[in-house]
Structures are given as C-alpha cells and as structure tokens.
C-alpha cells in the first residue's frame, strides 16, 4: 500500500509516539516460556497487564457468528486484565455503539467504514485505523484480520494476531505476504485455536516462539441451570423413553450431516434432532420422509440449552469432510459447550478433535466417514447408561479448563512474555519456499476455477 505524501509527517509522528509509549514500565518476566500451556504460574493468580490494548473487529456487533463469539468473549476477558482497552468496530449508529460497549465492557470507537459491501468495510477498517487517536495511545493492536495486522505493523504498531484458520495452506498465494507479516519484529504472537493450525505456520518457517495454541472456550451461563434428560425432553416435546441423538450448529452440506442421516435410516428407534436450520438446505431435503429426524430452526441460548440437555448423546458428525473438502472447521466451537453440559459426546477420531477429546475417557470417538462405525458408537452410548454417564461426567470436569476467562489468562501470560522477550530472528524467504509457494498457488487457482471456492482444502 502506497503511503500518501501528506501522511509522511503523520507516519513519523506515529513512530515517535509509539516508541515513547512502548518504553513504559511493565512487570518483569524473568524466564520466557515457550508454550502457553506451561504458564501455570499465571493461571492460578491474577494477571495484571500494564498495557493498553486496541481490539479491532471488522464485522458489526452483535452477531451470532462463531468468529464474533470468540472475539467478543476473548477481548472482554482480556480487556479486564489490561490497564486500558478500546474496541474499534464498524457500527450503524451511536445506539449500536452503546449496546456493543455494554456487551464488551470497553469504550467503542466507531470505525470509519461503510457497513456494505463487506470487502470495502474490511479495507476501510484497516486503512483508517492508524489515523485514530487510540491507535497512537495503544501499546498494541489485537486483531483477527491479516489486512488490519499488516496496516498496523506498517504504521509502527505492535500486533497480536488471533485466528483459527491455517491461512498458509488454505490460501497459498498469501504465503509470502503472511511470512513477511509474521516475521515482523512487532508481530508479537500468533494465537491459534488448535495445534493443527499452529503446525501449518511452523511449516511456513515462522519461529516457534511466535506461535501459540490457546484453545477456545465457552460461557457456562449459556447453558443456564442444569436439568435432567427427562425434564428437558418434556420441555421440547419428546417422550421420555425416546433415545435422542442431538446435533447443534449450522445445518448444511459442509458439516458431514449426510452421514448422520444415513445412520438415522438404520437406527429407526432413535430420534435425531438437528438444531440450527436457517435457509432451506440440501440436508433438510434429504431428511424429508425420515420420521425419526427432526429439523429445528436456529435457537437462542436458553432454548438451545434445552435441546442439549435433552440429548442421550451429543453428536459432532464424524467426518473429515468439513476440513478435507471445505477447509472450514477445526475443533468446532460447539464442542466446548457440549462438554459443559455433562452429556456424553460422540465424535470422529480426527487429529483436531483428539486435541480435546480422548476416546473412552471423556468421549467416544469413531472412525470418520463410516456409517457402520457411527451406528455402533451411537448404539454403544444409548444402550450402556453407565458408559454414557462416566464419559459425560469426565467431559464436564474437563470443561472447566476451557472457560473464556482461562483463555484470556493464557493469552495474557503469552503477551507478558513476548513484551519482555528479545525480538525473534526469522529466516529469510528461501528458494524452496518460493518454489512450493508457486506450486501451491497454481493448485489453489485451479481449485478456485473448478469449485468457485477461495479456500483450498488440505492435501
């Protein structure tokens, strides 16, 4: 991006201001730690971040999307640990700013950006950010947008990047640009939501010290007061003796739900409840005529909790399709809510799921994309109450490690370490990386033309 001539003086001023603000006194950290999971000394005590953080989000709030839930929950709890924090976000009016401020507990800075189209909104959120007073006051920018991260670095600010997607694999043409962003000395850390994603950045040649896996979490209040399966079934109109298999989330062809419908055809004595329908999808069409499949529209938290508690088992479709074909799901956010309910969970035995669930200990994991394995797993849980109870209780116990507040504390520990650490030296972009970049970019271009999808699935 070319910097307009009239902004050069302003750019120099930003560099001076940032240099001065970055020399403030901070709590000493005696021994840098390599991974967020090792920071136990911070997890049991209050963390005091003597820094000012500018959080940026490029989509209007509130909204029900998973990325918004992750960002709002993380930033809210992390802001509570900082000395000062702001939220930079596009908003339609002042009333929306007030609502968002109350929701996040931070002053809202209304982004100088149109609400539509989305591409222009994201562009303007980034390009206008350095010219805001809070950008100069902040000690760092916290973002999940690569464009915003690049602009902030260009104008001399420090950045934390937090996102779940393995961008180097999914959009290979961005690799060289991403490498330059992540190797910038002011890019303090990349927070990945899974070890799977972190590994993709390691393969790109990013130093391990900059890459951290901090899994997502959930808000136990979304579930409300616990209720028994029998009570919950009555509340959603299901007979007490009916065996229920419940899925919550988007209902479309990208979630592996075709496999679930095949299992429903073979388990006619079970009721399969799929919660989260929006626009009519091919899954709803396929479900027509299956008397033991109930499609339920998207539900607010209190109503959704009733469906979750009414489950004899909670299902994450055991399929590699969401990642292998669409590159869309890595450790689904619903998993943490499922764990907090204390109901037994059935999922696929895939690398990302195994980061959280262990077969036979806190869940039942079955072979992916196998109807026989799925049917056997469902039958095992619904025919053995003691097994279901044991797995559900252990899952509930494990869920306490995955609150949003704990996620924020882990990130705070990483931030403290990175602020005090010596800048990490990155290796230069080499010939082998360049060759692989060109080959994968060509593969991505072919995929784009054939599938009309911007995201390249894993090989």
Short mmCIF file of N, CA and C in Angstrom, two decimals, residues 36 39 42-43 47 49 53 55 70 74-75 78 81 140 142 160-162 189-193 212-216 404-418:
data_model
loop_
_atom_site.label_atom_id
_atom_site.label_comp_id
_atom_site.label_asym_id
_atom_site.label_seq_id
_atom_site.Cartn_x
_atom_site.Cartn_y
_atom_site.Cartn_z
N UNK A 36 2.06 -21.67 25.80
CA UNK A 36 1.07 -21.11 26.72
C UNK A 36 0.64 -22.11 27.79
N UNK A 39 2.45 -22.01 31.34
CA UNK A 39 2.43 -20.80 32.16
C UNK A 39 1.55 -20.98 33.39
N UNK A 42 0.82 -18.29 36.04
CA UNK A 42 -0.14 -17.20 35.83
C UNK A 42 -1.58 -17.68 36.00
N UNK A 43 -1.81 -18.95 35.79
CA UNK A 43 -3.19 -19.43 35.73
C UNK A 43 -3.88 -19.44 37.08
N UNK A 47 -3.62 -11.85 36.86
CA UNK A 47 -2.66 -11.33 35.91
C UNK A 47 -2.95 -9.85 35.72
N UNK A 49 -2.03 -6.85 33.40
CA UNK A 49 -1.38 -6.41 32.17
C UNK A 49 -1.26 -4.89 32.19
N UNK A 53 -4.60 -1.88 25.21
CA UNK A 53 -4.85 -2.73 24.04
C UNK A 53 -5.98 -2.15 23.20
N UNK A 55 -8.46 -3.40 20.57
CA UNK A 55 -9.05 -4.55 19.89
C UNK A 55 -9.76 -4.06 18.64
N UNK A 70 -16.12 -15.80 19.58
CA UNK A 70 -14.75 -15.99 20.06
C UNK A 70 -14.08 -14.65 20.33
N UNK A 74 -13.17 -13.38 24.14
CA UNK A 74 -11.75 -13.27 24.45
C UNK A 74 -11.36 -11.84 24.78
N UNK A 75 -11.79 -10.89 23.94
CA UNK A 75 -11.41 -9.49 24.16
C UNK A 75 -12.02 -8.95 25.45
N UNK A 78 -9.88 -10.39 28.26
CA UNK A 78 -8.51 -9.89 28.19
C UNK A 78 -8.46 -8.41 28.54
N UNK A 81 -8.11 -7.51 32.12
CA UNK A 81 -6.78 -7.66 32.71
C UNK A 81 -5.83 -6.53 32.33
N UNK A 140 -0.55 -1.88 21.83
CA UNK A 140 -0.60 -2.91 20.80
C UNK A 140 -2.01 -3.03 20.24
N UNK A 142 -4.84 -5.76 18.80
CA UNK A 142 -5.24 -7.17 18.87
C UNK A 142 -6.28 -7.40 17.78
N UNK A 160 -0.94 -8.44 18.05
CA UNK A 160 -1.24 -9.84 18.37
C UNK A 160 -2.29 -10.30 17.35
N UNK A 161 -2.02 -11.41 16.68
CA UNK A 161 -2.97 -11.95 15.69
C UNK A 161 -3.59 -13.22 16.25
N UNK A 162 -4.93 -13.31 16.20
CA UNK A 162 -5.66 -14.41 16.82
C UNK A 162 -6.69 -14.94 15.82
N UNK A 189 2.89 -12.12 18.59
CA UNK A 189 2.49 -13.53 18.69
C UNK A 189 1.30 -13.79 17.79
N UNK A 190 1.23 -15.04 17.34
CA UNK A 190 0.05 -15.54 16.66
C UNK A 190 -0.63 -16.54 17.59
N UNK A 191 -1.91 -16.31 17.87
CA UNK A 191 -2.69 -17.20 18.73
C UNK A 191 -3.55 -18.08 17.84
N UNK A 192 -3.26 -19.37 17.80
CA UNK A 192 -4.07 -20.32 17.03
C UNK A 192 -5.04 -21.03 17.96
N UNK A 193 -6.16 -21.46 17.40
CA UNK A 193 -7.19 -22.13 18.20
C UNK A 193 -6.98 -23.63 18.26
N UNK A 212 1.55 -19.81 19.15
CA UNK A 212 0.98 -20.37 20.38
C UNK A 212 -0.41 -20.93 20.10
N UNK A 213 -0.67 -22.09 20.65
CA UNK A 213 -2.01 -22.68 20.59
C UNK A 213 -2.73 -22.40 21.90
N UNK A 214 -3.84 -21.69 21.83
CA UNK A 214 -4.71 -21.49 23.00
C UNK A 214 -6.12 -21.84 22.55
N UNK A 215 -6.60 -22.97 23.00
CA UNK A 215 -7.91 -23.44 22.56
C UNK A 215 -9.01 -22.48 22.99
N UNK A 216 -10.12 -22.57 22.30
CA UNK A 216 -11.28 -21.72 22.62
C UNK A 216 -11.93 -22.16 23.92
N UNK A 404 -13.76 -18.91 28.93
CA UNK A 404 -13.20 -17.76 28.23
C UNK A 404 -12.21 -17.01 29.12
N UNK A 405 -12.48 -16.98 30.40
CA UNK A 405 -11.57 -16.28 31.30
C UNK A 405 -10.21 -16.97 31.35
N UNK A 406 -10.22 -18.32 31.34
CA UNK A 406 -8.95 -19.05 31.33
C UNK A 406 -8.20 -18.83 30.03
N UNK A 407 -8.95 -18.74 28.92
CA UNK A 407 -8.28 -18.46 27.64
C UNK A 407 -7.60 -17.10 27.68
N UNK A 408 -8.29 -16.11 28.22
CA UNK A 408 -7.73 -14.77 28.31
C UNK A 408 -6.48 -14.75 29.18
N UNK A 409 -6.50 -15.50 30.27
CA UNK A 409 -5.34 -15.52 31.18
C UNK A 409 -4.13 -16.15 30.49
N UNK A 410 -4.36 -17.18 29.72
CA UNK A 410 -3.25 -17.81 28.99
C UNK A 410 -2.67 -16.84 27.96
N UNK A 411 -3.56 -16.13 27.26
CA UNK A 411 -3.07 -15.17 26.28
C UNK A 411 -2.33 -14.03 26.97
N UNK A 412 -2.83 -13.61 28.12
CA UNK A 412 -2.15 -12.55 28.88
C UNK A 412 -0.74 -12.98 29.27
N UNK A 413 -0.59 -14.24 29.66
CA UNK A 413 0.73 -14.75 30.01
C UNK A 413 1.67 -14.73 28.81
N UNK A 414 1.15 -15.12 27.66
CA UNK A 414 1.94 -15.08 26.43
C UNK A 414 2.35 -13.64 26.13
N UNK A 415 1.40 -12.73 26.25
CA UNK A 415 1.66 -11.32 25.95
C UNK A 415 2.76 -10.76 26.85
N UNK A 416 2.69 -11.06 28.14
CA UNK A 416 3.72 -10.58 29.06
C UNK A 416 5.09 -11.11 28.68
N UNK A 417 5.15 -12.37 28.33
CA UNK A 417 6.43 -12.96 27.92
C UNK A 417 6.96 -12.30 26.64
N UNK A 418 6.10 -12.12 25.68
CA UNK A 418 6.54 -11.59 24.39
C UNK A 418 6.95 -10.13 24.50
#
